[in-house]
mmCIF file with all atom_site columns, C-alpha atoms in Angstrom:
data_model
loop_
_atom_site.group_PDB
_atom_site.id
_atom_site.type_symbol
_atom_site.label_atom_id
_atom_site.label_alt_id
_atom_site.label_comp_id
_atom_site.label_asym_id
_atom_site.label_entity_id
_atom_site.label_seq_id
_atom_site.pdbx_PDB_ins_code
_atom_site.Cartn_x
_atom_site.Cartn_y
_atom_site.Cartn_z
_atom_site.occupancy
_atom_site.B_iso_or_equiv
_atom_site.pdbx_formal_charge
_atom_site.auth_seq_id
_atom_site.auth_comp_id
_atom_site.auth_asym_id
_atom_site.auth_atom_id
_atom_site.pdbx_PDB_model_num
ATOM 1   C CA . UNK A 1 1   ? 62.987 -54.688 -95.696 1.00 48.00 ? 163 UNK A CA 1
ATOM 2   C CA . UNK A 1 2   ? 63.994 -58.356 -95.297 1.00 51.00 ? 164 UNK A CA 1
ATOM 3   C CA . UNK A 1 3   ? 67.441 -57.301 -93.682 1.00 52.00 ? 165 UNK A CA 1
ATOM 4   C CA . UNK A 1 4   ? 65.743 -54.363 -91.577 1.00 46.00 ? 166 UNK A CA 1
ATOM 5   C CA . UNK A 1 5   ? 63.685 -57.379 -89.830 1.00 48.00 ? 167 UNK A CA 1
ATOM 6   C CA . UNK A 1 6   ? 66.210 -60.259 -90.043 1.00 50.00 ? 168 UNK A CA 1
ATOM 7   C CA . UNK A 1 7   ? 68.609 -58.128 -88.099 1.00 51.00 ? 169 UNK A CA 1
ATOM 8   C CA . UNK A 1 8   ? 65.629 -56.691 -85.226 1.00 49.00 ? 170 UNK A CA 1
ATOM 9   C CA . UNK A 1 9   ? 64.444 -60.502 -85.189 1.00 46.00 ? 171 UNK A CA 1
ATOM 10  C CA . UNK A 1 10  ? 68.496 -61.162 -84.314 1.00 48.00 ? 172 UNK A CA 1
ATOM 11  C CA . UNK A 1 11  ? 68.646 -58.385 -81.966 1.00 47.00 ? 173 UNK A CA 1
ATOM 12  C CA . UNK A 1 12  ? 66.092 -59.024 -80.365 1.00 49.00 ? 174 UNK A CA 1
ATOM 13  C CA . UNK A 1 13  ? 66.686 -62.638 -80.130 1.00 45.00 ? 175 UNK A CA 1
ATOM 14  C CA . UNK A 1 14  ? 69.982 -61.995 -79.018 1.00 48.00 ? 176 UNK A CA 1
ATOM 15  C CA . UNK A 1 15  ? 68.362 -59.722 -75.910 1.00 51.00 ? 177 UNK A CA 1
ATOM 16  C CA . UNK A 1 16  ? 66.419 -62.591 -75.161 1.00 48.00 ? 178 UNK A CA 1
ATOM 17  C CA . UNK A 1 17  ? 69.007 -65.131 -74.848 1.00 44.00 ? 179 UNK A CA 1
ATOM 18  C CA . UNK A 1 18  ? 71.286 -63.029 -72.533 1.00 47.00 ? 180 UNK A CA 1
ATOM 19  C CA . UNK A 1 19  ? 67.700 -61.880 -70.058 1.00 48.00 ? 181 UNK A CA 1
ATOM 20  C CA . UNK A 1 20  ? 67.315 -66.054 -70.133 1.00 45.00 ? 182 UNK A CA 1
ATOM 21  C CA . UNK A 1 21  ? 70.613 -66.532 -68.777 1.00 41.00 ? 183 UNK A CA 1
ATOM 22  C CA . UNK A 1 22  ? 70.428 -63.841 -66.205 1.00 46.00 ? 184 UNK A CA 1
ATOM 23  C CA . UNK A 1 23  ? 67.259 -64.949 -64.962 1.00 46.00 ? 185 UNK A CA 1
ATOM 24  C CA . UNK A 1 24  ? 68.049 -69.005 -65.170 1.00 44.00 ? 186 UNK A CA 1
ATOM 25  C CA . UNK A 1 25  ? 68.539 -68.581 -61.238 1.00 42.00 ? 187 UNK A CA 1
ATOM 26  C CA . UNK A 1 26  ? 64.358 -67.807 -61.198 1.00 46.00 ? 188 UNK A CA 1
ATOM 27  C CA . UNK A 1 27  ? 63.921 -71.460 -62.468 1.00 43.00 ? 189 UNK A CA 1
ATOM 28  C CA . UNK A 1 28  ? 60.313 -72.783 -61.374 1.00 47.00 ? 190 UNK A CA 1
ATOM 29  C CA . UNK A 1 29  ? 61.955 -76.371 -61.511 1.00 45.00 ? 191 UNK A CA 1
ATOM 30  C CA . UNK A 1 30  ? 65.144 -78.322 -59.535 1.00 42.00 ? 192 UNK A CA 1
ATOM 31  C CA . UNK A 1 31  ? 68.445 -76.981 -60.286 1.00 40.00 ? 193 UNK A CA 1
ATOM 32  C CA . UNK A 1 32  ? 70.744 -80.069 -61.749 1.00 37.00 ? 194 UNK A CA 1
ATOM 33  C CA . UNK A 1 33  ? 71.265 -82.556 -58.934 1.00 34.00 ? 195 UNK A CA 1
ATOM 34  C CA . UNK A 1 34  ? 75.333 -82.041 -59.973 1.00 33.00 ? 196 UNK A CA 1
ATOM 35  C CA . UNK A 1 35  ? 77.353 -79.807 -58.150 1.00 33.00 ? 197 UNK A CA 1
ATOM 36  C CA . UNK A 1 36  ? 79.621 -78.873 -60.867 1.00 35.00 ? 198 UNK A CA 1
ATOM 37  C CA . UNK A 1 37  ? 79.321 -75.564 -63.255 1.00 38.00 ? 199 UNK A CA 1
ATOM 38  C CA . UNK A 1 38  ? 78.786 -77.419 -66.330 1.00 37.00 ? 200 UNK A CA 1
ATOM 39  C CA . UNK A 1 39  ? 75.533 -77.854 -67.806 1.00 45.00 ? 201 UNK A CA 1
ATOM 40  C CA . UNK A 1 40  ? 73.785 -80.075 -70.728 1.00 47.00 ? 202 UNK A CA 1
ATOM 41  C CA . UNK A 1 41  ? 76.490 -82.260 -69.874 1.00 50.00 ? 203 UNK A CA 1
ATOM 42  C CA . UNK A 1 42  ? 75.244 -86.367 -70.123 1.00 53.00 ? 204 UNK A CA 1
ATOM 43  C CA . UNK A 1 43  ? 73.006 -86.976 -67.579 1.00 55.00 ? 205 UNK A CA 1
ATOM 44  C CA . UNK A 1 44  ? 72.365 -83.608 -66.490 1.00 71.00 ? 206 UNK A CA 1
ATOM 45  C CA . UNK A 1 45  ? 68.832 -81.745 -67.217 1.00 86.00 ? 207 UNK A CA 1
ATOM 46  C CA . UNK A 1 46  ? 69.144 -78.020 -67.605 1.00 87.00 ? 208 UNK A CA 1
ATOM 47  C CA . UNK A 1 47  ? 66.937 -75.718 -65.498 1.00 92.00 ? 209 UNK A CA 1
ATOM 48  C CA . UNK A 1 48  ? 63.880 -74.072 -67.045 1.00 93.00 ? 210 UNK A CA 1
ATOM 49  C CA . UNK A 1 49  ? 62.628 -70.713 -67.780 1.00 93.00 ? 211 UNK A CA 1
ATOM 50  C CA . UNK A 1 50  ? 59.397 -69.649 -69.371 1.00 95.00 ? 212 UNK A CA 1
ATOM 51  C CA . UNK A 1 51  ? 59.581 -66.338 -71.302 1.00 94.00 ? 213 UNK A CA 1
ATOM 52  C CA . UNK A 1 52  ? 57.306 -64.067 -73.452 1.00 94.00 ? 214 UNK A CA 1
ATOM 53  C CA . UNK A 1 53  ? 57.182 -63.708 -76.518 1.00 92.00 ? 215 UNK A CA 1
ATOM 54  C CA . UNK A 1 54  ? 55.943 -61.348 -78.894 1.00 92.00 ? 216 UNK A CA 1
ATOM 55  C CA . UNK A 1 55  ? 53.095 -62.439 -81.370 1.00 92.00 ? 217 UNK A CA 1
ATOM 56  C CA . UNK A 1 56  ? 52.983 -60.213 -84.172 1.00 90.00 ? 218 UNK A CA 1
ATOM 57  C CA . UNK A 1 57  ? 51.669 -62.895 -86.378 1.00 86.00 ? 219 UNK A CA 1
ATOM 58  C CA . UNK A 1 58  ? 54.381 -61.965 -89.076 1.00 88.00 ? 220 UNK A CA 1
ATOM 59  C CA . UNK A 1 59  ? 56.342 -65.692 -88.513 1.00 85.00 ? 221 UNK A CA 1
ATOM 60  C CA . UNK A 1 60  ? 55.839 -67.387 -92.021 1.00 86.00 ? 222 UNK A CA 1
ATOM 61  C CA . UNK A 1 61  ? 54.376 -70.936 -91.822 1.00 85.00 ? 223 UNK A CA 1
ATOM 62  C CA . UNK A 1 62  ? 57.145 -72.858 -93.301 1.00 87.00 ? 224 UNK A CA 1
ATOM 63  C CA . UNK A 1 63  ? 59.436 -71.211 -90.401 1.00 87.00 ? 225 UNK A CA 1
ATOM 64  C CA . UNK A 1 64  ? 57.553 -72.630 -87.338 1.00 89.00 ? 226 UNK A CA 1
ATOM 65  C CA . UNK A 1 65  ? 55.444 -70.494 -85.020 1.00 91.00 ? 227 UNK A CA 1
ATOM 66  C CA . UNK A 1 66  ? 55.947 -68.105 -82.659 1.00 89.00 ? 228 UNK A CA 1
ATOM 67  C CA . UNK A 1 67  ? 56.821 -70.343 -80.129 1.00 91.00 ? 229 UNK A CA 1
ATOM 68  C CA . UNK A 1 68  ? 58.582 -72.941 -81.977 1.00 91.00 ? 230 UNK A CA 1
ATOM 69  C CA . UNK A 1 69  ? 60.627 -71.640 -84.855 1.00 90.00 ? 231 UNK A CA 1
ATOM 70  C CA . UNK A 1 70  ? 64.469 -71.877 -85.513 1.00 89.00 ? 232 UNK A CA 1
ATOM 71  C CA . UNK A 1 71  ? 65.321 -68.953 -83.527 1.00 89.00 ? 233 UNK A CA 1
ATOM 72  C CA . UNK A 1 72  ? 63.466 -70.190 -80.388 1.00 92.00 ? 234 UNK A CA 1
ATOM 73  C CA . UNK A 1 73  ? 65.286 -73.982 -81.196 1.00 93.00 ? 235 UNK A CA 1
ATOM 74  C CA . UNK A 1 74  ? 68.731 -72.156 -81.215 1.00 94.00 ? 236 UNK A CA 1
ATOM 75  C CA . UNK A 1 75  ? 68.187 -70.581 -78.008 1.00 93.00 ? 237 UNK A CA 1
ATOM 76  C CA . UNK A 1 76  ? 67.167 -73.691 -76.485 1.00 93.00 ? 238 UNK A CA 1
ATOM 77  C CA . UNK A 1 77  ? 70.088 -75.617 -77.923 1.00 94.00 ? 239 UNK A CA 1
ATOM 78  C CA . UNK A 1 78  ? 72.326 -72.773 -77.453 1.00 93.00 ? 240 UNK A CA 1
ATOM 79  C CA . UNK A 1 79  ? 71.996 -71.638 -73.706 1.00 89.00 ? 241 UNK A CA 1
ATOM 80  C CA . UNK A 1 80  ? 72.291 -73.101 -70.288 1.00 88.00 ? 242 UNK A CA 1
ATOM 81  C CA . UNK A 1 81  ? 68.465 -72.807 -70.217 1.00 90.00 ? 243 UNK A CA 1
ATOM 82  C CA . UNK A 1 82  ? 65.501 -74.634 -71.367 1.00 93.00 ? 244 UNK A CA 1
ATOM 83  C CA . UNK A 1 83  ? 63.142 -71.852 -72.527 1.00 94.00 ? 245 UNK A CA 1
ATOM 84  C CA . UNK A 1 84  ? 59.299 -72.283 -72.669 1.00 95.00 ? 246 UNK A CA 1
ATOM 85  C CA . UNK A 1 85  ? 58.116 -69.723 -75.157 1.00 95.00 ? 247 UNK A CA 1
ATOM 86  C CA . UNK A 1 86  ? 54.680 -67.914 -74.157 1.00 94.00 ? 248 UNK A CA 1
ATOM 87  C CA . UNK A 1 87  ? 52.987 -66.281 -77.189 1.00 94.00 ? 249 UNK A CA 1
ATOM 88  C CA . UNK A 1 88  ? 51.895 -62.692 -76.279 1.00 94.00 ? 250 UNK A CA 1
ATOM 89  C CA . UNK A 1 89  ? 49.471 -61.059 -78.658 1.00 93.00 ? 251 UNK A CA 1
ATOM 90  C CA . UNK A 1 90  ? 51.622 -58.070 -79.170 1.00 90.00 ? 252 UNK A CA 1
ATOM 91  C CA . UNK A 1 91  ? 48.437 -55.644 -79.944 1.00 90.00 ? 253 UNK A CA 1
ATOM 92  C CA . UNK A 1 92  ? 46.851 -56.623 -76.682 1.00 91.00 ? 254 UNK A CA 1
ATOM 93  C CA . UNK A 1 93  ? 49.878 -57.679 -74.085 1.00 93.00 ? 255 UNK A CA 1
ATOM 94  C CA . UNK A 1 94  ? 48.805 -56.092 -71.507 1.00 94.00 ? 256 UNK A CA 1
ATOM 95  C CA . UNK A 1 95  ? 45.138 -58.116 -71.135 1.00 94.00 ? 257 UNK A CA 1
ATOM 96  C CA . UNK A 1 96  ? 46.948 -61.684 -72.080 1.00 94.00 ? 258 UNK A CA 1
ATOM 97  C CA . UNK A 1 97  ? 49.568 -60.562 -69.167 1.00 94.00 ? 259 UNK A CA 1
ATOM 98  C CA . UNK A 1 98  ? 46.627 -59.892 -66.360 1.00 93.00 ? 260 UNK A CA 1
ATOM 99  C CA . UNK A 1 99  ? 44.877 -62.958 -67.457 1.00 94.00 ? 261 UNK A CA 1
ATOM 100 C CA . UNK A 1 100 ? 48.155 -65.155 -67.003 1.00 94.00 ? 262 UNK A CA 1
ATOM 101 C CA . UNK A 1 101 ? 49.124 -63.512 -63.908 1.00 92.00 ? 263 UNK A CA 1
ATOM 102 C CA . UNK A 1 102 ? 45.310 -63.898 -62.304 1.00 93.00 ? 264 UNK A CA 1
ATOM 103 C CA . UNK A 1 103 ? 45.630 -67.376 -63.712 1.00 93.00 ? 265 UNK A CA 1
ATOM 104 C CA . UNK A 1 104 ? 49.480 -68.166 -61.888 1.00 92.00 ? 266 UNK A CA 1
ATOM 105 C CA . UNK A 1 105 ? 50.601 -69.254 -65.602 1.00 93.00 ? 267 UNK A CA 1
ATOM 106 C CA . UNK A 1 106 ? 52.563 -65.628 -65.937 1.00 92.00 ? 268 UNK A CA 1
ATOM 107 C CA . UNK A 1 107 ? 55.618 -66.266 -67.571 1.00 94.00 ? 269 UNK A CA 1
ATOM 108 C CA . UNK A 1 108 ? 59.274 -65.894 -65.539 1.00 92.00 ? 270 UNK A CA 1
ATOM 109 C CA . UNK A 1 109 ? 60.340 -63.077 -67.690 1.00 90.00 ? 271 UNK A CA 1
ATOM 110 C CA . UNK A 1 110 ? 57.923 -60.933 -68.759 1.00 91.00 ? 272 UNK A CA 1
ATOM 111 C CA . UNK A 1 111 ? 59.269 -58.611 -71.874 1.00 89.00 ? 273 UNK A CA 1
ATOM 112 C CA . UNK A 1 112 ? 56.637 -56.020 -72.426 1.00 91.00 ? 274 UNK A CA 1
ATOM 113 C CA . UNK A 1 113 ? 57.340 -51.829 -73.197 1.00 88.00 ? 275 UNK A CA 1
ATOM 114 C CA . UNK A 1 114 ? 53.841 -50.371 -71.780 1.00 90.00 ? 276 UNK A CA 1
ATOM 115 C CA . UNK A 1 115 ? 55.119 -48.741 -68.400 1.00 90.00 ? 277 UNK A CA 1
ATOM 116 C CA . UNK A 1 116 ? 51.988 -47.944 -67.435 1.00 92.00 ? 278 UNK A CA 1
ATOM 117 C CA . UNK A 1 117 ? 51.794 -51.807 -67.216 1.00 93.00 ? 279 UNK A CA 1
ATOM 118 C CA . UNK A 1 118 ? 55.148 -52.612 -65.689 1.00 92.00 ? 280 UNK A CA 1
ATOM 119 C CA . UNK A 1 119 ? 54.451 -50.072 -62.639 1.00 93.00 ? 281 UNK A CA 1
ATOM 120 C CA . UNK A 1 120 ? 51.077 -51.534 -61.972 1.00 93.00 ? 282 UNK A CA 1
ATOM 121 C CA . UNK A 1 121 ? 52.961 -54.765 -61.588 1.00 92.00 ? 283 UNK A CA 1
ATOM 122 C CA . UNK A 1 122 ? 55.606 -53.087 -59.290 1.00 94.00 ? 284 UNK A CA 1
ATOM 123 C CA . UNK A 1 123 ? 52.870 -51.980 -57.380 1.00 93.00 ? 285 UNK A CA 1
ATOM 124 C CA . UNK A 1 124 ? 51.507 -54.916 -56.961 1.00 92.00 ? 286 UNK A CA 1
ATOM 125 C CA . UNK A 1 125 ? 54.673 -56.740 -55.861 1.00 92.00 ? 287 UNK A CA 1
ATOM 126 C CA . UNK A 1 126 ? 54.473 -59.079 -58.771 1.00 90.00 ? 288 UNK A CA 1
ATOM 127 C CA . UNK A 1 127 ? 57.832 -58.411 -60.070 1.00 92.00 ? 289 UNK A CA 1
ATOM 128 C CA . UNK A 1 128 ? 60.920 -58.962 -58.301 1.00 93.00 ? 290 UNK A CA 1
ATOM 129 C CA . UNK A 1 129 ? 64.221 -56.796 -58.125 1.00 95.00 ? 291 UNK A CA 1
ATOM 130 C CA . UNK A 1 130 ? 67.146 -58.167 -60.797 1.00 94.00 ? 292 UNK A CA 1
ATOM 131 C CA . UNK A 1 131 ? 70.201 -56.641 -58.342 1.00 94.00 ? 293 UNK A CA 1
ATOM 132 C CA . UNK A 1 132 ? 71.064 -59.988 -56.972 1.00 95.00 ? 294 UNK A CA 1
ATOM 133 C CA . UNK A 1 133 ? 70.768 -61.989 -60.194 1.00 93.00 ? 295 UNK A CA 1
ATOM 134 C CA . UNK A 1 134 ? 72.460 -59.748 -62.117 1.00 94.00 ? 296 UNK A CA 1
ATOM 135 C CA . UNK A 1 135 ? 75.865 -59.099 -59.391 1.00 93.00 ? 297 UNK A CA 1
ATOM 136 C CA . UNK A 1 136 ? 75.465 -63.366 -59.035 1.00 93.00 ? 298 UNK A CA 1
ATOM 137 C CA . UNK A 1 137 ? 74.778 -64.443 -62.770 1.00 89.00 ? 299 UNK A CA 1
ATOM 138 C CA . UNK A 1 138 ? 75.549 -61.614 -65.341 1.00 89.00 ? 300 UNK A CA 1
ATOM 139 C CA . UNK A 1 139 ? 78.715 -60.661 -66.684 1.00 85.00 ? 301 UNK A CA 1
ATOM 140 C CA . UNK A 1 140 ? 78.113 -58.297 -70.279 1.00 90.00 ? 302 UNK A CA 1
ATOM 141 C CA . UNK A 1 141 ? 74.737 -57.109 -68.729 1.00 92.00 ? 303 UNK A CA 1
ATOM 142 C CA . UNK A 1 142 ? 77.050 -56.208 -65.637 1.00 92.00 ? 304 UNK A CA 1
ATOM 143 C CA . UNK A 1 143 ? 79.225 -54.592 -67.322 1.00 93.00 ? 305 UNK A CA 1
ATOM 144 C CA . UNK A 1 144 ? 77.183 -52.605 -69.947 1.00 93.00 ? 306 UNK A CA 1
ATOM 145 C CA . UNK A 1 145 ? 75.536 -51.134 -66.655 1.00 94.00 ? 307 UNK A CA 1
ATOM 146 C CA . UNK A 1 146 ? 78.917 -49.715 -65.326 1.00 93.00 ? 308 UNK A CA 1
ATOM 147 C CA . UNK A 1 147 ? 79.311 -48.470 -68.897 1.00 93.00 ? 309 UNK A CA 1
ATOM 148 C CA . UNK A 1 148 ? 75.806 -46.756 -69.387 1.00 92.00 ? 310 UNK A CA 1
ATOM 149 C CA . UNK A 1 149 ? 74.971 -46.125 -65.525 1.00 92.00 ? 311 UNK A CA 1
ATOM 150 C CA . UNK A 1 150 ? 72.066 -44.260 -67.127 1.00 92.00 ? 312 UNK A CA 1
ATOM 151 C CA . UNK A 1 151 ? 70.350 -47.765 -67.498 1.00 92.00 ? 313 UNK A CA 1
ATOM 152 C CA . UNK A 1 152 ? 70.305 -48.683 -63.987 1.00 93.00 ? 314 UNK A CA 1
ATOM 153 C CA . UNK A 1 153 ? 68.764 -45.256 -63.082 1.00 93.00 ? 315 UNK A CA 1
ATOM 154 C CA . UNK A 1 154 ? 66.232 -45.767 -66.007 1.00 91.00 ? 316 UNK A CA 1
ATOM 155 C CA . UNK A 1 155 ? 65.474 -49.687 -64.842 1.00 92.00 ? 317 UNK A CA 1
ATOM 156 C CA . UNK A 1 156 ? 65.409 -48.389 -60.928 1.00 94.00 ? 318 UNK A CA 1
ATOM 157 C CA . UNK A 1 157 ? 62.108 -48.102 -59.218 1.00 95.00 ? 319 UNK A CA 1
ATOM 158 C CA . UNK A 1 158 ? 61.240 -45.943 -56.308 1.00 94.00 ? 320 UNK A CA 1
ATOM 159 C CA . UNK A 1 159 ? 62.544 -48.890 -53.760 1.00 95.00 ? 321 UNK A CA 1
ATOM 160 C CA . UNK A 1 160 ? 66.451 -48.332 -55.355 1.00 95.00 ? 322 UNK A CA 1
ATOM 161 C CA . UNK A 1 161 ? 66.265 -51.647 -56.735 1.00 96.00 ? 323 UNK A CA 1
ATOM 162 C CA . UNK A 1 162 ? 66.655 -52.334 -60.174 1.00 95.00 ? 324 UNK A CA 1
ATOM 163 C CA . UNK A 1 163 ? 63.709 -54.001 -62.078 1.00 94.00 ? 325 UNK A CA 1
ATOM 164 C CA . UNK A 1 164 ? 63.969 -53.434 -65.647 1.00 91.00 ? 326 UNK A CA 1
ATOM 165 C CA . UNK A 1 165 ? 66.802 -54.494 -68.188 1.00 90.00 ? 327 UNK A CA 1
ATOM 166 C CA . UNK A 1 166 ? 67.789 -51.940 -70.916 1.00 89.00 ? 328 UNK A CA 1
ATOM 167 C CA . UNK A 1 167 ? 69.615 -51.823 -74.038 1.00 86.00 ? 329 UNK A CA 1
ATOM 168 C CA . UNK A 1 168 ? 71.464 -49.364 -75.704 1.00 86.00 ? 330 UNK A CA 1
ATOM 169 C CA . UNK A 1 169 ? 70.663 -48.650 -79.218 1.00 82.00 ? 331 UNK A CA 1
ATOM 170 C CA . UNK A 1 170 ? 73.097 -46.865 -81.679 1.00 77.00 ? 332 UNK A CA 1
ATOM 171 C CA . UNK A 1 171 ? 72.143 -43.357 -84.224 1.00 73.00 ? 333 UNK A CA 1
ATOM 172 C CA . UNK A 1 172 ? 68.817 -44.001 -85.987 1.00 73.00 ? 334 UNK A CA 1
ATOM 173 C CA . UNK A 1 173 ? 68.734 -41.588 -88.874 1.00 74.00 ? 335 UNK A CA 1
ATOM 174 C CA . UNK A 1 174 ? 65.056 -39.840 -88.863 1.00 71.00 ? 336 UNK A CA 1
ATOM 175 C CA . UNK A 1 175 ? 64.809 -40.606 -84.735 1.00 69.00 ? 337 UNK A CA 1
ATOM 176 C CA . UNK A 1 176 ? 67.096 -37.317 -83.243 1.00 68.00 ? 338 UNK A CA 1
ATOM 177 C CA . UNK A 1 177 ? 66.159 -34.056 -83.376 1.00 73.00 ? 339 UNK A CA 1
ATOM 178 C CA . UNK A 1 178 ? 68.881 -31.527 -84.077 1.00 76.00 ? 340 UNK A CA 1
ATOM 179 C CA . UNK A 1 179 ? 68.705 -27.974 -83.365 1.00 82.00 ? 341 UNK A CA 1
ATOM 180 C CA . UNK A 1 180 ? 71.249 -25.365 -84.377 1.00 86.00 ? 342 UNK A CA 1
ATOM 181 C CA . UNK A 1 181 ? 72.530 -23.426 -81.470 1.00 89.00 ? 343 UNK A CA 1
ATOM 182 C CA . UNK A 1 182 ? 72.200 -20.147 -83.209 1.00 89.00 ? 344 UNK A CA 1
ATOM 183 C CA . UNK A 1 183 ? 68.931 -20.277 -83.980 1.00 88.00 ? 345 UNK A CA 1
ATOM 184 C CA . UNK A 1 184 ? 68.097 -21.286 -80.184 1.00 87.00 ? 346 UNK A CA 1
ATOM 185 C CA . UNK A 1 185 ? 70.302 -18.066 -79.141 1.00 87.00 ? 347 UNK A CA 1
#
């Protein structure tokens, strides 16, 4: 059980780290006042991003918290990005979202898996199209979308554009349902 949620925690950790460096372009502060490429260089401050974040109140106390843990301190130390953690009670996202959002304090990148939810905020124009970001900043999400195409038709909304970011995830024994061609014929 330890290695089931070491390895989702890693994942999804991993997920997180590449959606913060697509989405470093929708930095709320000053990009570097250098015009070079590099970044965290000496005397260069890296943009920031603020980011949801799951709470499932499973993070042991000797690890950190949610928001401050030693996966959350790799990312930051790890990416172009400084990433502000926002703790999202994962049994009630949806009413800590619309109280952030009617507040202005909504995180940049909201991760969340109701739909319901995420097409209210289309709606609503509160979310804004990833085409440009990803064709300006991305290069594995790029190319895992001309790979699985099916991802940009899953993450496109009724406008064309593409507002949701996908992953693919291998065979899950006990998740497929086989059926035996004879028996449908």
């Amino acid at each position: 059980m330890k290695g089931y949620m070491r390895k989702t925690a890693g994942c999804t950790l991993s997920g997180l780290l590449a959606l913060t460096v697509i989405l470093a372009g929708c930095s709320k502060d000053e990009p570097a006042s250098s015009a070079s490429g590099e970044t965290g260089g000496a005397g260069k401050s890296k943009p920031s991003i603020t980011v949801s974040m799951y709470d499932r109140g499973n993070i042991p106390q000797d690890i950190g918290t949610v928001d401050n843990n030693l996966w959350t301190k790799w990312v930051n130390e790890n990416s172009g990005v400084n990433v502000k953690f926002i703790p999202v009670p994962r049994s009630d996202s949806v009413k800590k979202f619309n109280t952030l959002l009617a507040a202005g304090q909504a995180p940049d990148l909201i991760l969340e898996y109701d739909t319901n939810f995420l097409n209210q905020l289309y709606t609503q124009k509160q979310i804004m199209p990833l085409d440009d970001l990803i064709d300006q900043y991305s290069t594995d999400y790029k190319q895992l979308l001309e790979q699985y195409p099916l991802l940009r038709t899953l993450g496109t909304k009724p406008d064309g554009k593409l507002y949701g970011i996908g992953r693919v995830l291998g065979y899950i024994p006990g998740n497929f349902l086989f059926i035996r061609q004879d028996w449908l014929d």
